[in-house]
mmCIF file of C-alpha atoms in Angstrom:
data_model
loop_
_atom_site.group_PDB
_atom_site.id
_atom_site.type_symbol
_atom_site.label_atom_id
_atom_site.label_comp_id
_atom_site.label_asym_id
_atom_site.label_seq_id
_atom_site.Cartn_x
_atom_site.Cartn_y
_atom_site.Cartn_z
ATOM 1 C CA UNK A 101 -9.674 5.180 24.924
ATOM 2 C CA UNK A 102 -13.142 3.226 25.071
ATOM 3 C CA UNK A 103 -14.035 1.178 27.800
ATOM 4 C CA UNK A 104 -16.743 -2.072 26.963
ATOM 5 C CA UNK A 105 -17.637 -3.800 29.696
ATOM 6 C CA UNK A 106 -20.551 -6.738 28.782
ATOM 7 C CA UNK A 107 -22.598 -9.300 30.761
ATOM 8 C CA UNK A 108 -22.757 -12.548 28.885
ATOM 9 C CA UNK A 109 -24.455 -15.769 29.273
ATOM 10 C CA UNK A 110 -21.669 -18.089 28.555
ATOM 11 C CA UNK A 111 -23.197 -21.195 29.515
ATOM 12 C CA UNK A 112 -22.598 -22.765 26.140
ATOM 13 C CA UNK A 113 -18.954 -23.589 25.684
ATOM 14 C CA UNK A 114 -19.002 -24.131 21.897
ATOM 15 C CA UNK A 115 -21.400 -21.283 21.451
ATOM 16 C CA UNK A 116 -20.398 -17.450 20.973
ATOM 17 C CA UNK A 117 -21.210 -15.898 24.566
ATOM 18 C CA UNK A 118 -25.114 -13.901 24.549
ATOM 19 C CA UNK A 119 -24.629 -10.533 25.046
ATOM 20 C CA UNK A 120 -27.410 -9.282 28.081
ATOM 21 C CA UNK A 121 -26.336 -5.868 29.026
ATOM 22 C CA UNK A 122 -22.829 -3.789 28.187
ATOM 23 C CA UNK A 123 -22.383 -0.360 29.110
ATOM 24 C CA UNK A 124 -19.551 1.663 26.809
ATOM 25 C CA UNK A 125 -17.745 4.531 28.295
ATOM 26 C CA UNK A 126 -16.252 6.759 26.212
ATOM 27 C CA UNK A 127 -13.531 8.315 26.774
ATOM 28 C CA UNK A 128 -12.493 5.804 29.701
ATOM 29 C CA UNK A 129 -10.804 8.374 31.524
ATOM 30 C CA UNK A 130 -7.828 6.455 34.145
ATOM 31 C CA UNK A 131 -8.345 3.507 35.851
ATOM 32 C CA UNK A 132 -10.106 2.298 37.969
ATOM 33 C CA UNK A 133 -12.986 2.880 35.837
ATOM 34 C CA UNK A 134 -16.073 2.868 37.533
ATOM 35 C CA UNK A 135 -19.217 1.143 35.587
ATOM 36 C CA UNK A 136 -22.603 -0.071 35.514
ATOM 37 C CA UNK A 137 -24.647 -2.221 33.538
ATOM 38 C CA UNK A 138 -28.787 -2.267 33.170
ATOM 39 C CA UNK A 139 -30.348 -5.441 32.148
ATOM 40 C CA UNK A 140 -33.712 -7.280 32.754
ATOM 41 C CA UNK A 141 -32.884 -9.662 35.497
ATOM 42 C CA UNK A 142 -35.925 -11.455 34.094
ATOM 43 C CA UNK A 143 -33.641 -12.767 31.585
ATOM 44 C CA UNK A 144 -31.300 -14.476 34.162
ATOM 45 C CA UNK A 145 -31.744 -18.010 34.761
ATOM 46 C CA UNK A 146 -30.404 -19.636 37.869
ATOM 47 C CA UNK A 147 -28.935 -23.086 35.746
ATOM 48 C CA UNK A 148 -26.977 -20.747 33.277
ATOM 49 C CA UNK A 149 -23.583 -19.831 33.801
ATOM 50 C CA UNK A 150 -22.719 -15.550 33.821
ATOM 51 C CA UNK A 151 -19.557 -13.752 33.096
ATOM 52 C CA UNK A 152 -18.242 -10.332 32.949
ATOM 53 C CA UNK A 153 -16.047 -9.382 30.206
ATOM 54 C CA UNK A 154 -14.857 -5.934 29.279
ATOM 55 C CA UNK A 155 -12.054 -4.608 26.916
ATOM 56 C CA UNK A 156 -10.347 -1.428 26.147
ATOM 57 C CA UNK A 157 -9.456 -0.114 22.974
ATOM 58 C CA UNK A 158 -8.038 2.801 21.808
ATOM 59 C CA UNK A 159 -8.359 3.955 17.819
ATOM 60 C CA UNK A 160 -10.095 0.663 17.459
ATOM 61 C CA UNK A 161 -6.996 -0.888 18.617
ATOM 62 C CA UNK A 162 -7.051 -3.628 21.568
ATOM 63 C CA UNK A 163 -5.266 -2.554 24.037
ATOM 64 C CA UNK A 164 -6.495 -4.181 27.593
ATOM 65 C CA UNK A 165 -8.811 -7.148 27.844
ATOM 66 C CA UNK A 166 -9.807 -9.458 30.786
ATOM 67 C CA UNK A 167 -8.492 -12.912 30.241
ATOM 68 C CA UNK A 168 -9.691 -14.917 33.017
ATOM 69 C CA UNK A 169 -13.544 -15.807 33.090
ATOM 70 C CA UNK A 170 -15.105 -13.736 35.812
ATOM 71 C CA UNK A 171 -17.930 -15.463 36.581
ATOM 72 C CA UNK A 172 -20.565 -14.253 38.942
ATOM 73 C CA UNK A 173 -24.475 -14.611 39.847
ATOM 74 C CA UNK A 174 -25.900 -11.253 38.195
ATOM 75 C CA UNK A 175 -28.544 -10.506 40.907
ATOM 76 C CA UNK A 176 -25.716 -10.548 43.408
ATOM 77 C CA UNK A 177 -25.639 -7.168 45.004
ATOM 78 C CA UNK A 178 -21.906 -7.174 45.527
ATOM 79 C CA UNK A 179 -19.520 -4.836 43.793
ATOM 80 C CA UNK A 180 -17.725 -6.633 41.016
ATOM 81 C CA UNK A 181 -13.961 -5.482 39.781
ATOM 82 C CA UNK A 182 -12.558 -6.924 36.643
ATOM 83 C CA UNK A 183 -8.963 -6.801 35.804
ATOM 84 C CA UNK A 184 -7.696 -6.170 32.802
ATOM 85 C CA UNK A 185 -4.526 -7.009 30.955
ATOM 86 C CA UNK A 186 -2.741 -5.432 28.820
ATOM 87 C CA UNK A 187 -2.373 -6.833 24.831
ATOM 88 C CA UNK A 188 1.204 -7.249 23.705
ATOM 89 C CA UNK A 189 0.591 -7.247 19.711
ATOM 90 C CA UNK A 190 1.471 -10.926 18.480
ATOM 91 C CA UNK A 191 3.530 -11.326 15.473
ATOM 92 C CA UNK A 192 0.279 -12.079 13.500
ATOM 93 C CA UNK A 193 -1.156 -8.666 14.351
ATOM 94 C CA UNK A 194 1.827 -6.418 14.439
ATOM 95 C CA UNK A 195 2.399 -8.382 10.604
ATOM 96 C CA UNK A 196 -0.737 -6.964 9.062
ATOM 97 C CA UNK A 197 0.005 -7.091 5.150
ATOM 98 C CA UNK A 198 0.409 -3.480 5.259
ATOM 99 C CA UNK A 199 3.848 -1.631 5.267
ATOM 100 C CA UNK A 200 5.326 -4.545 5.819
ATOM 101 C CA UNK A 201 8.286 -5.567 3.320
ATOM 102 C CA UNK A 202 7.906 -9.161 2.110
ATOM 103 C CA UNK A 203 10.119 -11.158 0.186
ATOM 104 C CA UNK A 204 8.679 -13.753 -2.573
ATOM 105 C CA UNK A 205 9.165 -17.293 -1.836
ATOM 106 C CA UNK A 206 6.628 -19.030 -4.468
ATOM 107 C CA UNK A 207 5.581 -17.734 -7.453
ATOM 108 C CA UNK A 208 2.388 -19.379 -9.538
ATOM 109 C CA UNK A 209 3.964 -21.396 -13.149
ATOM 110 C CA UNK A 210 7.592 -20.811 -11.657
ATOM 111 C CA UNK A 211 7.662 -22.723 -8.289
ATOM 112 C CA UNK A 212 10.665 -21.177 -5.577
ATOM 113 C CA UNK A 213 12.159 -18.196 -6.193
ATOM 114 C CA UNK A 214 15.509 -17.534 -4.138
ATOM 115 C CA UNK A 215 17.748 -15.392 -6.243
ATOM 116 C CA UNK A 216 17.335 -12.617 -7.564
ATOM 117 C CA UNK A 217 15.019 -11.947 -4.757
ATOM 118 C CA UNK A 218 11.929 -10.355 -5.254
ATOM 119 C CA UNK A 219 9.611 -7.995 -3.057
ATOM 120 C CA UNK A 220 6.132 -6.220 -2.212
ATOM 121 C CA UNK A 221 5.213 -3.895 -0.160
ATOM 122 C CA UNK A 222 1.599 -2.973 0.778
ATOM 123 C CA UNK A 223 0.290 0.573 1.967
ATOM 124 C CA UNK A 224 -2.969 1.333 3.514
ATOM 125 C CA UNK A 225 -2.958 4.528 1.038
ATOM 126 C CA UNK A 226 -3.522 1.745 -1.625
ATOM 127 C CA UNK A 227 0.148 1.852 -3.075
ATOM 128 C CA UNK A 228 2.116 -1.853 -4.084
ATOM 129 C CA UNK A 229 5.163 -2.600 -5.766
ATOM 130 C CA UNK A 230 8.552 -3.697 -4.910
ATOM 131 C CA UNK A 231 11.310 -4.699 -6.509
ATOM 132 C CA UNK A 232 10.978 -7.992 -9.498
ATOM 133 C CA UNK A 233 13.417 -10.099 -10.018
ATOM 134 C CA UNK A 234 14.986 -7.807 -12.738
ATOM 135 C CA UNK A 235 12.755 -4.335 -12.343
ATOM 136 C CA UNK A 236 11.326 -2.164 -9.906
ATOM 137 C CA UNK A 237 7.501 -2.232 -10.067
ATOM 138 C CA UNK A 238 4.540 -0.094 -8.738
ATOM 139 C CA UNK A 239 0.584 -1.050 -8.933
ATOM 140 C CA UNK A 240 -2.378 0.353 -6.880
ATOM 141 C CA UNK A 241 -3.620 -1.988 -4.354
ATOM 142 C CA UNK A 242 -7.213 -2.444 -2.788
ATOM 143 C CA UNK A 243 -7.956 -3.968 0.644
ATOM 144 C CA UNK A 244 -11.016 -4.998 1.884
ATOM 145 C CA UNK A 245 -10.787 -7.370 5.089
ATOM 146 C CA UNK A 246 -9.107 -10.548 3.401
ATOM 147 C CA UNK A 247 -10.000 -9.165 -0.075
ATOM 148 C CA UNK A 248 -7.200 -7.727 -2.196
ATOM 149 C CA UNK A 249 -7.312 -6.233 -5.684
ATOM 150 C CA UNK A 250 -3.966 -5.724 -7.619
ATOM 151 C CA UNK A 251 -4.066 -3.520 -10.629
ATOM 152 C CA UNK A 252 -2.207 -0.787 -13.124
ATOM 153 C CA UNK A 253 0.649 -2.508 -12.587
ATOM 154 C CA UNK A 254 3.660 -0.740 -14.583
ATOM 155 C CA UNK A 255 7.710 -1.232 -13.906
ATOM 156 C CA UNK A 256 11.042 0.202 -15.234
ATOM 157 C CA UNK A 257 12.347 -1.277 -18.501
ATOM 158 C CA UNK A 258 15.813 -3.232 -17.786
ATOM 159 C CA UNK A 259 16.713 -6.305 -19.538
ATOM 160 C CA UNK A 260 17.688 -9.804 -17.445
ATOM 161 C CA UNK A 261 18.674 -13.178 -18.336
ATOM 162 C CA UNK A 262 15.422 -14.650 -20.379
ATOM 163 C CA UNK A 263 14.664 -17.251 -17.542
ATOM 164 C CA UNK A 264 14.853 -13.872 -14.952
ATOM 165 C CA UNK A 265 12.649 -12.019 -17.055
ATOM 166 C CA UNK A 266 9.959 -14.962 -16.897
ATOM 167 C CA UNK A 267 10.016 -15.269 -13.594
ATOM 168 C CA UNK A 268 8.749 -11.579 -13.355
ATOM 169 C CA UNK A 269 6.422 -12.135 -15.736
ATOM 170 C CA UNK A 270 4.954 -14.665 -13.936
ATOM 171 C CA UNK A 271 5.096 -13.097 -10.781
ATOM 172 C CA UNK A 272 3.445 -9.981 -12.704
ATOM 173 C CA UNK A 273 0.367 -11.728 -13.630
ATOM 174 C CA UNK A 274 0.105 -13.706 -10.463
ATOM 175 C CA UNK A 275 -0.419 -10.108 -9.034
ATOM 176 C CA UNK A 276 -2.865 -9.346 -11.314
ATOM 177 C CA UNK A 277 -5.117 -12.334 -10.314
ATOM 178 C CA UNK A 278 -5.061 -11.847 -6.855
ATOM 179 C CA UNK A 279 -8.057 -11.716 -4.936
ATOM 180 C CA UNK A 280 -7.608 -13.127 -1.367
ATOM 181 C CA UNK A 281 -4.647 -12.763 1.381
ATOM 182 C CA UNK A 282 -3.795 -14.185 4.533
ATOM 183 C CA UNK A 283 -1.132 -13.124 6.841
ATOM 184 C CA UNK A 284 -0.161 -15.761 9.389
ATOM 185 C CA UNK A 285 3.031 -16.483 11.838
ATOM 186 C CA UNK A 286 5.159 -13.969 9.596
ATOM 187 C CA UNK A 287 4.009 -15.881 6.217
ATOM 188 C CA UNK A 288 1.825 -13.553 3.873
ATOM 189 C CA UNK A 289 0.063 -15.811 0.761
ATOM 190 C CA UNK A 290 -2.272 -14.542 -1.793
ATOM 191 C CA UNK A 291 -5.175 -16.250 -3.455
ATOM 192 C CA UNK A 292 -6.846 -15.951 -6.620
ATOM 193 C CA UNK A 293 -10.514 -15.817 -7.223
ATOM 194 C CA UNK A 294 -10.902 -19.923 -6.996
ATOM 195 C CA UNK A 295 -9.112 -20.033 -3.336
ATOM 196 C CA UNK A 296 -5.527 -21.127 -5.385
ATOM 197 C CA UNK A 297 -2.628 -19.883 -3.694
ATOM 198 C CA UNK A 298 -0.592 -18.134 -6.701
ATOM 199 C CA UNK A 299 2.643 -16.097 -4.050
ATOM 200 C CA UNK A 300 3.570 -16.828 -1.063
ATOM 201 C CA UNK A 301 5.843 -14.082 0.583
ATOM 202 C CA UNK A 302 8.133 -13.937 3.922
ATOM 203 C CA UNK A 303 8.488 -11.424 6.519
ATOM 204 C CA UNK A 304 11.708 -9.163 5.936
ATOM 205 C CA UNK A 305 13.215 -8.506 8.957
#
């Protein structure tokens, strides 16, 4: 585990906090965590407003952060201790688009789709597929923050009702012109290169 702890000007409230000194401690070791941060104190100015914040993360996970403001005069000479609390992962991080199955709700040119349903699945290895509304399907997938690049897509070869068939046709090439993703409240929609949301996909549960 890594321990950040930072001093920050926070004076302006619909500015990103300024960064004056942090120290990192690495690995954290148990609580409490002893630390100590240099900084010019020629830099502090007695109208501006000064807060410690520290985090903790572990694999580049969050997994403690301070939540209240501590707010203190940095030339003080008194000991400061910061609590931290622990993160319980919100639906919106614990649904990253990976390994996650989702079910397609809206398909680009077809509208709704409710039966037969349709999946994808995501892996971080750079695997897709899922099952069509007729076929199973496989593609190779590439991530890159909110990026996402669909491609190779291949599937088995069964035969559905024509109006079936379309609808994994269409929701075929709508993979293939993806380029954007966002995963919010347990609601995963995809993008293509203009910003047009082309599938929009459920959680499973």
């Amino acid at each position: 585990a890594v321990l950040s702890v930072e001093l920050a000007d926070v004076s302006l409230a619909e500015a990103p906090a300024k960064i004056i000194g942090q120290q990192k401690i690495k690995p954290a070791g148990q609580v409490p965590i002893s630390f100590e941060i240099k900084f010019d104190s020629s830099v502090i100015r007695p109208q501006m407003t000064y807060a410690l914040q520290a985090r903790i993360t572990a694999d580049g996970r969050l997994m403690f952060i301070s939540d209240v403001r501590h707010q203190f005069d940095p030339l003080t000479d008194a000991p400061q201790t910061i609590m931290l609390k622990m993160v319980t992962p919100s639906k919106e991080t614990a649904a990253s688009i990976f390994d996650q199955l989702w079910v397609v709700d809206y398909v680009d040119g077809i509208g709704a789709i409710t039966a037969p349903q349709a999946t994808f699945r995501v892996s971080e290895a750079g695997k897709a597929g899922g099952s069509g509304p007729c076929n199973t399907y496989f593609a190779t997938a590439k991530v890159d923050g909110q990026a996402i690049g669909i491609g190779d897509i291949g599937s088995t070869y069964k035969a559905c009702a024509p109006d079936v068939m379309a609808e994994e046709k269409a929701l075929f090439d709508a993979l293939a012109k993806a380029a954007s993703y966002k995963v919010d409240a347990g609601k995963l929609t995809i993008s293509d290169k203009d910003g047009r949301e082309i599938l929009r996909f459920s959680a499973a549960s």
